[in-house]
Short mmCIF file of C-alpha atoms in Angstrom, two decimals:
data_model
loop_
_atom_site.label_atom_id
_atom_site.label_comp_id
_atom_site.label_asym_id
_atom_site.label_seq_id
_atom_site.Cartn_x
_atom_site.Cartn_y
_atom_site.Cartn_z
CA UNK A 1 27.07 -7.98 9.88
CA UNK A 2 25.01 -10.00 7.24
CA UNK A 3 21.74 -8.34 5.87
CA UNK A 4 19.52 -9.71 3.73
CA UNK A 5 18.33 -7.23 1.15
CA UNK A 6 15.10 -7.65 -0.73
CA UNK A 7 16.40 -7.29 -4.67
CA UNK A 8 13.67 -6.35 -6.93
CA UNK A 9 16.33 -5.37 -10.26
CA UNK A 10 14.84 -1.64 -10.16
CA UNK A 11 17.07 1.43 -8.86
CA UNK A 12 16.25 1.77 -5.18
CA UNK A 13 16.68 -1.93 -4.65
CA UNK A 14 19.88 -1.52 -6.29
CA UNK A 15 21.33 1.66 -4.65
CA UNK A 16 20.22 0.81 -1.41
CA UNK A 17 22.53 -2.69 -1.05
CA UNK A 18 25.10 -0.44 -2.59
CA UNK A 19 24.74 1.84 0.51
CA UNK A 20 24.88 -0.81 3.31
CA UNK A 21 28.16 -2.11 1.38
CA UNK A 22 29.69 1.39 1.46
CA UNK A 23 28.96 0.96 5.39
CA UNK A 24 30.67 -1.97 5.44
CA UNK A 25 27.93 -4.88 5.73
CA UNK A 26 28.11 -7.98 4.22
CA UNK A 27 24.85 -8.24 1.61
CA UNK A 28 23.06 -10.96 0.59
CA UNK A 29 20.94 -9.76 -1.99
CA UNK A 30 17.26 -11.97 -2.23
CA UNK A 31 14.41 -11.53 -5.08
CA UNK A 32 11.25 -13.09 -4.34
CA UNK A 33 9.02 -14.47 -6.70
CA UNK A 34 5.65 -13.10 -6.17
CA UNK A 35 3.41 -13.87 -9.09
CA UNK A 36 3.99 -14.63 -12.94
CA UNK A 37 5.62 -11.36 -13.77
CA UNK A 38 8.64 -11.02 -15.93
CA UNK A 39 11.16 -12.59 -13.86
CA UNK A 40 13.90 -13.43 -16.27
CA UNK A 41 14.28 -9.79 -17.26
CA UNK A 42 14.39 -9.34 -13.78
CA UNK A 43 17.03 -11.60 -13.18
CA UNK A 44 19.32 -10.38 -15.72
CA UNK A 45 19.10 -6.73 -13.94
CA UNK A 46 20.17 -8.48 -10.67
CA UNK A 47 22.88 -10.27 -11.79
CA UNK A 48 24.06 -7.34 -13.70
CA UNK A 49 23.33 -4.78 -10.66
CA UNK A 50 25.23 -7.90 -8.14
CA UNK A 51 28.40 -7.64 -10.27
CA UNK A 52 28.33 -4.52 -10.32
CA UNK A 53 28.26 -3.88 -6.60
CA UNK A 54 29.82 -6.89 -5.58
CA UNK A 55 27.16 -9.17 -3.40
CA UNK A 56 25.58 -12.47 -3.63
CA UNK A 57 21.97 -13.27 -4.27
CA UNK A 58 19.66 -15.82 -3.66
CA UNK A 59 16.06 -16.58 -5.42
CA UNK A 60 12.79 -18.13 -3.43
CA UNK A 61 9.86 -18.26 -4.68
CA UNK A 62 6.93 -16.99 -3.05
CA UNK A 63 3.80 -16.79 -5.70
CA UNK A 64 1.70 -19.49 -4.10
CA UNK A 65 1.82 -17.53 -0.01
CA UNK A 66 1.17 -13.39 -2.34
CA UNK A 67 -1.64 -15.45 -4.09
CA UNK A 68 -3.48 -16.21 -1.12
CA UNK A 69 -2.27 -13.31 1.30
CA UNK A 70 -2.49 -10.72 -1.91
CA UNK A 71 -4.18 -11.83 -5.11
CA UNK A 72 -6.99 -13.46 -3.49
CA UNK A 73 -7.70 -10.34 -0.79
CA UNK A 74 -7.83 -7.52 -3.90
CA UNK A 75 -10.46 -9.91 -5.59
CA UNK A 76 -12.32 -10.26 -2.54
CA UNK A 77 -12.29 -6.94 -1.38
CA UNK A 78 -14.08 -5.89 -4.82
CA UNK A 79 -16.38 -8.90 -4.59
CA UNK A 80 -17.50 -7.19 -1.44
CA UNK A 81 -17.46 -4.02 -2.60
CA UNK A 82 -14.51 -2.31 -0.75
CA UNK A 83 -11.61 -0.38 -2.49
CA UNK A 84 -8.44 -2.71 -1.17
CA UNK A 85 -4.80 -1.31 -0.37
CA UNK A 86 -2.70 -4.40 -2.02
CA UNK A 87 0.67 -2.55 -1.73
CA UNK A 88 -0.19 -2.09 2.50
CA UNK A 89 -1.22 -6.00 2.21
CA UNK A 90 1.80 -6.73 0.61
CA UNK A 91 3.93 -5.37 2.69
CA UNK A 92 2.19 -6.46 5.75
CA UNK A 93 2.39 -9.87 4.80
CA UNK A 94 4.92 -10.82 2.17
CA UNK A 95 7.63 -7.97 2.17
CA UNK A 96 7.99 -7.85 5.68
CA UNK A 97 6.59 -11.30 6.89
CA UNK A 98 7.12 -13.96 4.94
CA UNK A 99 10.56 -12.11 4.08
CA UNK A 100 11.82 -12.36 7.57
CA UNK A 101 11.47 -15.95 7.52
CA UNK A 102 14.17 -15.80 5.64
CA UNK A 103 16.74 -13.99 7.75
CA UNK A 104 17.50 -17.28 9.98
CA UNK A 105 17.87 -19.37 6.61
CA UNK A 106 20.74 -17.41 5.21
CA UNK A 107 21.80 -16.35 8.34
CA UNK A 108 21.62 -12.77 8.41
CA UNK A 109 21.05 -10.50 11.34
CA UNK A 110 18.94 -7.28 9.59
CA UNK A 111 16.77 -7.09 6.73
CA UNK A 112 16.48 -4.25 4.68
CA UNK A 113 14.44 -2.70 1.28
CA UNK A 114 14.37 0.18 -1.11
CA UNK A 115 11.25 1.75 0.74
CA UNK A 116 11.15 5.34 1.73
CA UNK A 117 11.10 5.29 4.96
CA UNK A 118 13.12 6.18 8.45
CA UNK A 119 13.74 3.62 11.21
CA UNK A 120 15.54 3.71 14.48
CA UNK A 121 14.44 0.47 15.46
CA UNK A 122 11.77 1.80 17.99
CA UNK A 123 9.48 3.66 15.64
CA UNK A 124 8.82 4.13 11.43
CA UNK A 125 9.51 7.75 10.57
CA UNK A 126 8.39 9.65 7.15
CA UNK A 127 10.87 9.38 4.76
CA UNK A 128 13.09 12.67 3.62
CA UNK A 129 11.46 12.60 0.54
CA UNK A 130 7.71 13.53 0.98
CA UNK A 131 6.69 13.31 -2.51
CA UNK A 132 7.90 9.30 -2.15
CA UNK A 133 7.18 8.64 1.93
CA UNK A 134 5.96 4.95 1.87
CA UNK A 135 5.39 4.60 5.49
CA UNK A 136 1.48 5.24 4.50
CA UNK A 137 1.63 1.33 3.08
CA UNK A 138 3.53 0.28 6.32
CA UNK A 139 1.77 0.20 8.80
CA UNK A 140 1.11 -3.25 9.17
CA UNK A 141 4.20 -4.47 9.93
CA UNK A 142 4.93 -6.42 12.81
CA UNK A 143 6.37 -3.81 16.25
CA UNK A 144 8.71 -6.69 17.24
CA UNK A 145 10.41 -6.76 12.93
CA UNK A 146 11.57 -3.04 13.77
CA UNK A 147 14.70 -3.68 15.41
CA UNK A 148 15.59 -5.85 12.93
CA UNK A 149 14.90 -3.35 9.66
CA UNK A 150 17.40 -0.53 7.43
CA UNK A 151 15.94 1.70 5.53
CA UNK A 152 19.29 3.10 3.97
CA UNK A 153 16.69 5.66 1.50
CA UNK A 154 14.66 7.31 4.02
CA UNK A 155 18.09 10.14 3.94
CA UNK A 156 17.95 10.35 0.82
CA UNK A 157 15.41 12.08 -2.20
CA UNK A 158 14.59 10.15 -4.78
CA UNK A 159 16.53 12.39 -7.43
CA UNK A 160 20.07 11.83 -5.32
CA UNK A 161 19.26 7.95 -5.52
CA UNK A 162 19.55 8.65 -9.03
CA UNK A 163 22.44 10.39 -9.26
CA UNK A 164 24.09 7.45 -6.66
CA UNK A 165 23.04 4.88 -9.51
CA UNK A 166 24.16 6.90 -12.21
CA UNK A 167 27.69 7.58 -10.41
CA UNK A 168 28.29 3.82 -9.76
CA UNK A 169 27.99 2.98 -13.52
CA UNK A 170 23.80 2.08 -13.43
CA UNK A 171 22.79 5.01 -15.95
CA UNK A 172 20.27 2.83 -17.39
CA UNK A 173 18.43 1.99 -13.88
CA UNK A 174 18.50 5.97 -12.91
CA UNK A 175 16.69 6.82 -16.31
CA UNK A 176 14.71 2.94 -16.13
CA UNK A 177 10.62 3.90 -15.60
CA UNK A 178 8.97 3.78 -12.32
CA UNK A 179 7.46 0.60 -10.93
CA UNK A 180 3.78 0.73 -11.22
CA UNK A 181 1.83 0.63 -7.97
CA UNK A 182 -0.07 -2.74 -8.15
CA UNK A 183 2.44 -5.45 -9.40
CA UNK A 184 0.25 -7.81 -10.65
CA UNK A 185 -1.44 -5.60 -13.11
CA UNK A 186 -0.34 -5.05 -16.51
CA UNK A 187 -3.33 -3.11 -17.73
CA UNK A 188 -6.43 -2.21 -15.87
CA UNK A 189 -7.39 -4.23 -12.40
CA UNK A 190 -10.86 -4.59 -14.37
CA UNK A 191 -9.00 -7.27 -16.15
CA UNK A 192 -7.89 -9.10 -13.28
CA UNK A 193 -11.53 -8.88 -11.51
CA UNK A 194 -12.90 -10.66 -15.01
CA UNK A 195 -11.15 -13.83 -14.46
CA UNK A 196 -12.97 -13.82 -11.18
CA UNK A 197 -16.72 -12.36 -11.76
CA UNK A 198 -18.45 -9.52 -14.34
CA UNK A 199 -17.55 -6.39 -12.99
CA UNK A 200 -19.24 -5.03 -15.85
CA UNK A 201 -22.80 -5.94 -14.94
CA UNK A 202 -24.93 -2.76 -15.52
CA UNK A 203 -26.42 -1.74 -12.08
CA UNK A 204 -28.53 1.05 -10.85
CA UNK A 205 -28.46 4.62 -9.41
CA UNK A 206 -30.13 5.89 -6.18
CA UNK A 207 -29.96 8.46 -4.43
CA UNK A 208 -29.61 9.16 -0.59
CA UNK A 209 -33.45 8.22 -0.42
CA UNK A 210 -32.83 5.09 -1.90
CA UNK A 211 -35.00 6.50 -5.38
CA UNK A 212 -33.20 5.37 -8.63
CA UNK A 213 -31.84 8.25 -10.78
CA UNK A 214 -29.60 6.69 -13.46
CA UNK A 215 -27.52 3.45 -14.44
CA UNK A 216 -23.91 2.87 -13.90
CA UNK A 217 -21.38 0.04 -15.52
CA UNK A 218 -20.69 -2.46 -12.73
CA UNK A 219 -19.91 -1.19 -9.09
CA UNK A 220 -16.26 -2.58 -9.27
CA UNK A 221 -15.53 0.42 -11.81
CA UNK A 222 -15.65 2.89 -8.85
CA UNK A 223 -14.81 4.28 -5.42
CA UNK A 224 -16.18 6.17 -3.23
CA UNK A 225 -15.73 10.13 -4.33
CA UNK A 226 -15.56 9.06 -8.14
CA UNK A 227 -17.92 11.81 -10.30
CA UNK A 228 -18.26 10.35 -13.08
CA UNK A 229 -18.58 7.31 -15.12
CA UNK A 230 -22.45 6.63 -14.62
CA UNK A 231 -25.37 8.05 -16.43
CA UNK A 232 -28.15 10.13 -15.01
CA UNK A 233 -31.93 10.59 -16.17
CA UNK A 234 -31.89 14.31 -15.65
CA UNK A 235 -29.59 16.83 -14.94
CA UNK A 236 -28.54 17.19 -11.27
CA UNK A 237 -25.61 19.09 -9.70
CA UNK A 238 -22.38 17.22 -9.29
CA UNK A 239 -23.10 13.46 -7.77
CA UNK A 240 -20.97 12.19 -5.84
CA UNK A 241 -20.53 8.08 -5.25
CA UNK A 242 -21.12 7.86 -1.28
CA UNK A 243 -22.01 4.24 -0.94
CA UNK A 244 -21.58 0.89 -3.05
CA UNK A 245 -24.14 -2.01 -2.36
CA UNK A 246 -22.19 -4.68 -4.12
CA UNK A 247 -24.59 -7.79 -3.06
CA UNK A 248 -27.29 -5.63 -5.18
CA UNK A 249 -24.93 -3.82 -7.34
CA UNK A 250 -26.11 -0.05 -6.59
CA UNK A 251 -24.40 3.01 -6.29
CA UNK A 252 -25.53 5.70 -3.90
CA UNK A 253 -24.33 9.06 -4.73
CA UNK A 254 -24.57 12.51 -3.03
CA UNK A 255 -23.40 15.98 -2.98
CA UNK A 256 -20.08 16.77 -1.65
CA UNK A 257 -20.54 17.33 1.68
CA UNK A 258 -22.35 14.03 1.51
CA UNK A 259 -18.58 12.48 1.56
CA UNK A 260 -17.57 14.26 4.63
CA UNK A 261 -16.84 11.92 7.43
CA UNK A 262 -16.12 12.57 11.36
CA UNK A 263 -16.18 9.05 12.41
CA UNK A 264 -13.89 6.10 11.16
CA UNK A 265 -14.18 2.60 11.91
CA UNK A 266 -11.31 0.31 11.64
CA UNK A 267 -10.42 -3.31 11.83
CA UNK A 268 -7.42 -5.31 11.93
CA UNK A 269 -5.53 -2.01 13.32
CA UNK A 270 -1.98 -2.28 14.29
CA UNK A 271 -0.05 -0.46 16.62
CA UNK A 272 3.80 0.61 17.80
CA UNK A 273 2.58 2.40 20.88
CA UNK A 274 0.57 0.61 24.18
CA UNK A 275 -2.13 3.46 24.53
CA UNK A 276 -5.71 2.28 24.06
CA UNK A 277 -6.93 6.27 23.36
CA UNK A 278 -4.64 8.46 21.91
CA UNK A 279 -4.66 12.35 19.89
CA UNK A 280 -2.64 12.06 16.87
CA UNK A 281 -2.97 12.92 12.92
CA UNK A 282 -4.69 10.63 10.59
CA UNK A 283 -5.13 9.90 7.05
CA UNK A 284 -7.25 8.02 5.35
CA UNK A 285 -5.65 7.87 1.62
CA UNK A 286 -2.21 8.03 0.60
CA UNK A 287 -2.62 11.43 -0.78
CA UNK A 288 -4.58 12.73 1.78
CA UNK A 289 -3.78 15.19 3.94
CA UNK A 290 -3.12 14.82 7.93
CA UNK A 291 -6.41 15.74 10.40
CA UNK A 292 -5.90 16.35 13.67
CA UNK A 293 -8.01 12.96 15.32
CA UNK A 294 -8.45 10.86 18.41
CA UNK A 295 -8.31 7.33 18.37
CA UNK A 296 -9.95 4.81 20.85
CA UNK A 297 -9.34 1.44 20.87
CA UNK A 298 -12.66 -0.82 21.15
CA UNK A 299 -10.67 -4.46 20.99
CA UNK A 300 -7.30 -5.98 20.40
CA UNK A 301 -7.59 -5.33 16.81
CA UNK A 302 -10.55 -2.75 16.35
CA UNK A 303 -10.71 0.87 16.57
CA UNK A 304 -13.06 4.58 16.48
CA UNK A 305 -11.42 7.14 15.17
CA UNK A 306 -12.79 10.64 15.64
CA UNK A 307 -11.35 13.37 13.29
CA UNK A 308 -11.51 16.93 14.82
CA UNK A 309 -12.62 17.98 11.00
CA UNK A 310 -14.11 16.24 8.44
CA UNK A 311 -12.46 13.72 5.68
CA UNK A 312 -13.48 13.17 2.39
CA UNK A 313 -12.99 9.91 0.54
CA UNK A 314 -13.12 7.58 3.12
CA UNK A 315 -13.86 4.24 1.13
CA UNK A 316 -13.85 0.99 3.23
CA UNK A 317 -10.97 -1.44 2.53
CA UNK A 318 -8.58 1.85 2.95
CA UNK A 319 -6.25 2.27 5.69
CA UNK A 320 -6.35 4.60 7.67
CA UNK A 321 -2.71 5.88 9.67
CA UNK A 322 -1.27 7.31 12.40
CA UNK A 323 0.94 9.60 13.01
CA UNK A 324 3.08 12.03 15.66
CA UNK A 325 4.57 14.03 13.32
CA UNK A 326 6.86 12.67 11.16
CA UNK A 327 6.56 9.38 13.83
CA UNK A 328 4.63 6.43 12.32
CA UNK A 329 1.99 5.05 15.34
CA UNK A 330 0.44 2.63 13.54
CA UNK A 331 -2.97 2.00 11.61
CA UNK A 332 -5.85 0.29 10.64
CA UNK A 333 -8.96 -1.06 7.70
CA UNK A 334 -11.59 1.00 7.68
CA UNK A 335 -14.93 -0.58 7.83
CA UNK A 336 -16.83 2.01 7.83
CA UNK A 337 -17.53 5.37 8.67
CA UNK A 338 -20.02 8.60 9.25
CA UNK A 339 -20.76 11.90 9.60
#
């Protein structure tokens, strides 16, 4: 069986087409060209890593479809204020959209990446590996792809996909940095935002009444939660950013339990079970821990989401995720939320 493996020139990429060749596939290895990063050292990696494994590869260039679906989303999202997810976005629609375009033009009959995550065709599963779990950022993906995907490291922790490398003569991959999260970015996001608009307009204050208490650097430098980074007039106990106003370029800020939320409002939501209201666990960062919630479907694509105790940090442009368990159900943007 022919799968076509998405080749980035890092270690998981790597190890993982080394582990469907072990199983006796055929690979075709495939690195997409998402934006004007450094592809040639990239390239040199594959065809290094390719000869080393033994498997073809093939090159297609993809900047102008992650420029609209990707680039152009992150700058919006901070035009309008939200905090975007470009890795879920990604994934959603380059990764594991545009990618299995793809499969019919080299004629391959599975797909498969370096992500940490399970699969058994049905369902996305947590990966073994908790501290590296990436089915947070896949939610998105199309039900009907699933069949269709391998996930050879979702068995495996990160530290024996090192080893693997290291064993099969790729020292310099296992010891090779860690990717950084947002590919695009070589410093600060601020920097992207600039080509775009001044994120660094100085902007006002207010508190939950809406009366102006200090002066902050530009709305795009923070999320909702962040502490610190704005000034003041008088001492207060901690403030906490609760609400961004981007058209007028305000922060709102609170105490702590200002941030707590109960009720979570999501768009483009997208599930792998048929139930309009469902009990399940929800998150609504990355990092953040499972809650106990109920979900109710409003629309096709819309959502309420009522957690059984309250979340902190819930900043719009987020996803928010499902689970059963270890069992991916799906997920959705949050547009908005209360207490």
């Amino acid at each position: 069986m022919r799968v076509l493996v998405g080749i980035s020139g890092g270690v998981d990429s790597a190890v993982t087409a080394y582990l469907l060749k072990q199983k006796g596939y055929e690979v075709i290895g495939i690195y997409m060209k998402m934006h004007d990063g450094p592809h040639e050292e990239n390239l040199q990696k594959i065809e290094y890593i390719s000869k080393k494994i033994g498997f073809e590869y093939v090159v297609e260039d993809v900047r102008e479809e992650f420029r609209k679906e990707v680039y152009e989303y992150f700058v919006k999202s901070y035009e309008e204020g939200a905090t975007p997810n470009p890795c879920a976005m990604c994934n959603k629609q380059i990764k594991f959209g545009i990618f299995m375009n793809f499969l019919e033009k080299y004629n391959c009959e599975k797909a498969a990446t370096g992500h940490y995550v399970r699969c058994d065709g049905e369902f996305l599963y947590e990966a073994k590996d908790k501290n590296k779990d990436q089915s947070y950022f896949l939610f998105g993906i199309k039900k009907e792809t699933l069949p269709k995907l391998i996930f050879p490291l979702g068995d495996y922790l990160k530290d024996e996909v090192k080893d693997i490398a290291s064993k099969i003569g790729l020292e310099n991959l296992a010891k090779g940095k860690e990717s950084q999260d947002i590919c695009f970015i070589d410093n600060s996001y601020l920097d992207v935002l600039r080509f775009h608009f001044n994120p660094d307009r100085v902007g006002k204050v207010v508190d939950k009444r809406g009366k102006k208490i200090g002066t902050h650097k530009g709305y795009a430098h923070y999320t909702i939660g962040q502490r610190k980074g704005f000034r003041l007039f008088k001492s207060h106990k901690p403030q906490y950013v609760i609400g961004i106003d981007a058209k007028t370029n305000t922060l709102i800020v609170g105490d702590k339990e200002d941030l707590e939320k109960r009720k979570v409002f999501l768009k483009g939501v997208n599930l792998f079970v048929d139930e309009k209201v469902f009990e399940c666990e929800a998150k609504v960062r990355y990092r953040a821990p499972k809650v106990p919630a109920l979900v109710k479907m409003e629309s096709k694509s819309k959502a309420v989401v009522d957690f059984k105790e309250g979340v902190i940090g819930v900043a719009k442009g987020q996803a928010c995720v499902f689970y059963a368990g270890e069992k991916l159900l799906g997920g959705g943007w949050i547009r908005g939320a209360k207490r």
